[in-house]
């Protein structure tokens, strides 16, 4: 269990008491509030996701600025002449500053370099990165556009900047070039590869130099931190100290530390126990004829890193090896469409569809289909109902920075039952040792774990779930935000 219990209030108070007169700035590609046109009116929505949940109290307490790309079709209508708007709309407490990108910029920066070069480069899934030079130039250009917007926002004040993710590998370096006195940290939400992989990127040295513009560089796990430090040792002239996890280059120090991201455990547990979720559990049971069946679920952003084909192959093998379970096990695969303009994503979607129909044709009967696809964005109620109904949840990523689906499943199991089948290649596996850990490529072993999950005695299921719930309750999303922000503030010396 974590020594300090972190929650929203604690994080709010920390920022209020420690930040002093520094301006706090968060930067991410995705914005925390989106304005869209709906029935002739402007509607403001908050995208679901842990990141906004965790950083919202930080922003509210600091009264700072969140800089992000404006993507809503009504975003431009509501901002002032400096592209700013006060949020949350019902009770403004901080500023959202929107950055506009052209279609070509989005194509080169986001769909191109970030998602077709850096994403496959950082994940070991044997999908070759595409290092197109024009994408790289656009990526640099967009990082500069963001740097200029941030410098304009800071306007000579003292500031602490927290940059999110792999869309901005060069941003911190650009900021420090303009003002070396800024305090800048970055969190990288995906794995960091081994040097042997990283060096295939023609611009890896420039990327590392950019990231060393940070005073604090955060990854999910110690192993990603070590990969990063080793990449620097083997690419650049720099002094590294494994003991203090610091890198010194040209007189500037970057501290490299793990900050495992998580979920809002209390709020998720609360939501999962509501009447609305219980009603939805009844609806789903009726609609899909789940009464008396063992339900397995998978719920992922549709991405080739998530090991969805491997999971379906394991299910196929399980049904082949265990005919006594035919008719008794149902697997619901929920998939949120993602990055659909990219060919590899269309291909993985097609492959998953083919595998699902293959299994249903092979084993299905008039009254039973082993796999039920729900390939769309689902509501919170439906997701929670599925989590609560499932005897087992499968997270079979081939490689994953953390994986929040695993932690969400545990947080939603207010009844203390349920089994998590979890890939060893996720950051989550470091903490969730009471899951049934798998190598998603080892199909027979994986099929065996599905059987084990179904046959595990209740007392053992509950023992494992209890341990995992304690871990996620302690290492919650506010601990992630709180640890990183307090580290950054202490580095800033404010
Ligand atoms: P992602 O790769 O997007 O994040 P993940 O952490 O698995 O991955 O989060 C996916 C989210 O999508 C979860 O919150 C899940 O509930 C939601 N989701 C899945 N299917 C859905 C559906 N059908 N409808 C609605 N929602 C659905 C990256 C890294 C991860 C890291 C996070 C946070 O790749 O390793 O955990 O950032 O740092």
PDB file of N, CA and C and ligand atoms in Angstrom, residues 119 189-190 220 261 299-301 306 334-336 376-378 383 387 400-405 408, ligand 1:
ATOM      1  N   UNK A 119       5.240   5.852 -32.648  1.00  0.00           N
ATOM      2  CA  UNK A 119       4.400   4.824 -31.992  1.00  0.00           C
ATOM      3  C   UNK A 119       4.952   3.408 -32.253  1.00  0.00           C
ATOM      4  N   UNK A 189       3.831   8.623 -22.310  1.00  0.00           N
ATOM      5  CA  UNK A 189       2.799   7.640 -21.952  1.00  0.00           C
ATOM      6  C   UNK A 189       2.996   6.259 -22.568  1.00  0.00           C
ATOM      7  N   UNK A 190       3.996   6.123 -23.426  1.00  0.00           N
ATOM      8  CA  UNK A 190       4.198   4.820 -24.089  1.00  0.00           C
ATOM      9  C   UNK A 190       5.588   4.293 -23.702  1.00  0.00           C
ATOM     10  N   UNK A 220       6.387   5.267 -17.349  1.00  0.00           N
ATOM     11  CA  UNK A 220       5.567   4.435 -16.463  1.00  0.00           C
ATOM     12  C   UNK A 220       6.399   3.528 -15.560  1.00  0.00           C
ATOM     13  N   UNK A 261       1.083   5.503 -14.164  1.00  0.00           N
ATOM     14  CA  UNK A 261      -0.239   6.143 -14.236  1.00  0.00           C
ATOM     15  C   UNK A 261      -1.314   5.161 -13.761  1.00  0.00           C
ATOM     16  N   UNK A 299     -11.659  -5.029 -23.791  1.00  0.00           N
ATOM     17  CA  UNK A 299     -12.102  -3.693 -24.201  1.00  0.00           C
ATOM     18  C   UNK A 299     -10.872  -2.846 -24.464  1.00  0.00           C
ATOM     19  N   UNK A 300     -10.705  -2.469 -25.725  1.00  0.00           N
ATOM     20  CA  UNK A 300      -9.475  -1.781 -26.080  1.00  0.00           C
ATOM     21  C   UNK A 300      -9.728  -0.693 -27.110  1.00  0.00           C
ATOM     22  N   UNK A 301      -8.840   0.281 -27.102  1.00  0.00           N
ATOM     23  CA  UNK A 301      -8.747   1.146 -28.261  1.00  0.00           C
ATOM     24  C   UNK A 301      -8.206   0.228 -29.350  1.00  0.00           C
ATOM     25  N   UNK A 306      -2.402  -3.996 -29.044  1.00  0.00           N
ATOM     26  CA  UNK A 306      -3.209  -4.546 -27.948  1.00  0.00           C
ATOM     27  C   UNK A 306      -3.363  -6.068 -27.981  1.00  0.00           C
ATOM     28  N   UNK A 334     -15.140  -5.505 -26.932  1.00  0.00           N
ATOM     29  CA  UNK A 334     -15.504  -4.106 -27.162  1.00  0.00           C
ATOM     30  C   UNK A 334     -14.271  -3.407 -27.718  1.00  0.00           C
ATOM     31  N   UNK A 335     -14.460  -2.650 -28.775  1.00  0.00           N
ATOM     32  CA  UNK A 335     -13.301  -2.002 -29.390  1.00  0.00           C
ATOM     33  C   UNK A 335     -13.642  -0.586 -29.777  1.00  0.00           C
ATOM     34  N   UNK A 336     -12.826   0.349 -29.317  1.00  0.00           N
ATOM     35  CA  UNK A 336     -13.077   1.732 -29.673  1.00  0.00           C
ATOM     36  C   UNK A 336     -12.256   2.058 -30.925  1.00  0.00           C
ATOM     37  N   UNK A 376     -17.482  -0.242 -30.981  1.00  0.00           N
ATOM     38  CA  UNK A 376     -17.821   1.187 -30.990  1.00  0.00           C
ATOM     39  C   UNK A 376     -17.489   1.762 -29.624  1.00  0.00           C
ATOM     40  N   UNK A 377     -17.539   3.088 -29.559  1.00  0.00           N
ATOM     41  CA  UNK A 377     -17.296   3.723 -28.261  1.00  0.00           C
ATOM     42  C   UNK A 377     -18.501   3.461 -27.363  1.00  0.00           C
ATOM     43  N   UNK A 378     -18.288   2.874 -26.212  1.00  0.00           N
ATOM     44  CA  UNK A 378     -19.391   2.512 -25.331  1.00  0.00           C
ATOM     45  C   UNK A 378     -19.511   3.516 -24.186  1.00  0.00           C
ATOM     46  N   UNK A 383     -19.631   0.009 -20.135  1.00  0.00           N
ATOM     47  CA  UNK A 383     -18.290  -0.505 -19.820  1.00  0.00           C
ATOM     48  C   UNK A 383     -18.263  -1.086 -18.412  1.00  0.00           C
ATOM     49  N   UNK A 387     -17.636  -4.929 -17.196  1.00  0.00           N
ATOM     50  CA  UNK A 387     -16.584  -5.285 -16.222  1.00  0.00           C
ATOM     51  C   UNK A 387     -17.157  -6.103 -15.082  1.00  0.00           C
ATOM     52  N   UNK A 400       2.819  -2.461 -23.996  1.00  0.00           N
ATOM     53  CA  UNK A 400       1.939  -1.365 -23.558  1.00  0.00           C
ATOM     54  C   UNK A 400       2.640  -0.582 -22.456  1.00  0.00           C
ATOM     55  N   UNK A 401       2.578   0.750 -22.563  1.00  0.00           N
ATOM     56  CA  UNK A 401       3.236   1.576 -21.543  1.00  0.00           C
ATOM     57  C   UNK A 401       2.721   1.220 -20.156  1.00  0.00           C
ATOM     58  N   UNK A 402       1.400   1.332 -19.961  1.00  0.00           N
ATOM     59  CA  UNK A 402       0.790   0.935 -18.697  1.00  0.00           C
ATOM     60  C   UNK A 402      -0.346  -0.040 -18.997  1.00  0.00           C
ATOM     61  N   UNK A 403      -1.433   0.452 -19.514  1.00  0.00           N
ATOM     62  CA  UNK A 403      -2.729  -0.171 -19.817  1.00  0.00           C
ATOM     63  C   UNK A 403      -3.715   0.088 -18.692  1.00  0.00           C
ATOM     64  N   UNK A 404      -4.614   0.995 -18.981  1.00  0.00           N
ATOM     65  CA  UNK A 404      -5.604   1.390 -17.977  1.00  0.00           C
ATOM     66  C   UNK A 404      -6.804   0.451 -17.931  1.00  0.00           C
ATOM     67  N   UNK A 405      -7.031  -0.305 -19.009  1.00  0.00           N
ATOM     68  CA  UNK A 405      -8.164  -1.233 -19.027  1.00  0.00           C
ATOM     69  C   UNK A 405      -8.037  -2.203 -17.849  1.00  0.00           C
ATOM     70  N   UNK A 408      -8.891  -0.368 -14.634  1.00  0.00           N
ATOM     71  CA  UNK A 408     -10.327  -0.043 -14.603  1.00  0.00           C
ATOM     72  C   UNK A 408     -11.147  -1.282 -14.232  1.00  0.00           C
TER      73      UNK A 408
HETATM   74  P1  LIG B   1      -3.976   3.834 -24.777  1.00  0.00           P
HETATM   75  O1  LIG B   1      -3.088   3.051 -25.695  1.00  0.00           O
HETATM   76  O2  LIG B   1      -5.084   4.566 -25.398  1.00  0.00           O
HETATM   77  O3  LIG B   1      -3.111   4.817 -23.861  1.00  0.00           O
HETATM   78  P2  LIG B   1      -5.182   2.348 -22.415  1.00  0.00           P
HETATM   79  O4  LIG B   1      -4.396   2.715 -21.229  1.00  0.00           O
HETATM   80  O5  LIG B   1      -5.425   0.904 -22.616  1.00  0.00           O
HETATM   81  O6  LIG B   1      -4.540   2.749 -23.752  1.00  0.00           O
HETATM   82  O7  LIG B   1      -6.575   3.130 -22.368  1.00  0.00           O
HETATM   83  C1  LIG B   1      -7.617   2.874 -23.268  1.00  0.00           C
HETATM   84  C2  LIG B   1      -8.904   3.522 -22.764  1.00  0.00           C
HETATM   85  O8  LIG B   1      -9.942   3.304 -23.703  1.00  0.00           O
HETATM   86  C3  LIG B   1      -9.387   2.958 -21.438  1.00  0.00           C
HETATM   87  O9  LIG B   1      -9.715   4.024 -20.583  1.00  0.00           O
HETATM   88  C4  LIG B   1     -10.648   2.144 -21.812  1.00  0.00           C
HETATM   89  O10 LIG B   1     -11.659   2.096 -20.833  1.00  0.00           O
HETATM   90  C5  LIG B   1     -11.131   2.893 -23.016  1.00  0.00           C
HETATM   91  N1  LIG B   1     -11.922   2.015 -23.904  1.00  0.00           N
HETATM   92  C6  LIG B   1     -11.572   0.811 -24.412  1.00  0.00           C
HETATM   93  N2  LIG B   1     -12.547   0.319 -25.192  1.00  0.00           N
HETATM   94  C7  LIG B   1     -13.547   1.210 -25.174  1.00  0.00           C
HETATM   95  C8  LIG B   1     -14.835   1.290 -25.809  1.00  0.00           C
HETATM   96  N3  LIG B   1     -15.264   0.349 -26.638  1.00  0.00           N
HETATM   97  N4  LIG B   1     -15.583   2.375 -25.544  1.00  0.00           N
HETATM   98  C9  LIG B   1     -15.135   3.367 -24.737  1.00  0.00           C
HETATM   99  N5  LIG B   1     -13.932   3.366 -24.133  1.00  0.00           N
HETATM  100  C10 LIG B   1     -13.148   2.309 -24.349  1.00  0.00           C
HETATM  101  C11 LIG B   1      -1.752   5.209 -23.725  1.00  0.00           C
HETATM  102  C12 LIG B   1      -0.754   4.065 -23.522  1.00  0.00           C
HETATM  103  C13 LIG B   1      -1.139   3.213 -22.318  1.00  0.00           C
HETATM  104  C14 LIG B   1      -1.295   4.084 -21.075  1.00  0.00           C
HETATM  105  C15 LIG B   1      -2.176   5.301 -21.354  1.00  0.00           C
HETATM  106  C16 LIG B   1      -2.117   6.299 -20.199  1.00  0.00           C
HETATM  107  O11 LIG B   1      -0.684   3.268 -24.694  1.00  0.00           O
HETATM  108  O12 LIG B   1      -0.143   2.216 -22.078  1.00  0.00           O
HETATM  109  O13 LIG B   1      -1.880   3.321 -20.036  1.00  0.00           O
HETATM  110  O14 LIG B   1      -1.734   6.002 -22.517  1.00  0.00           O
HETATM  111  O15 LIG B   1      -0.809   6.693 -19.938  1.00  0.00           O
END
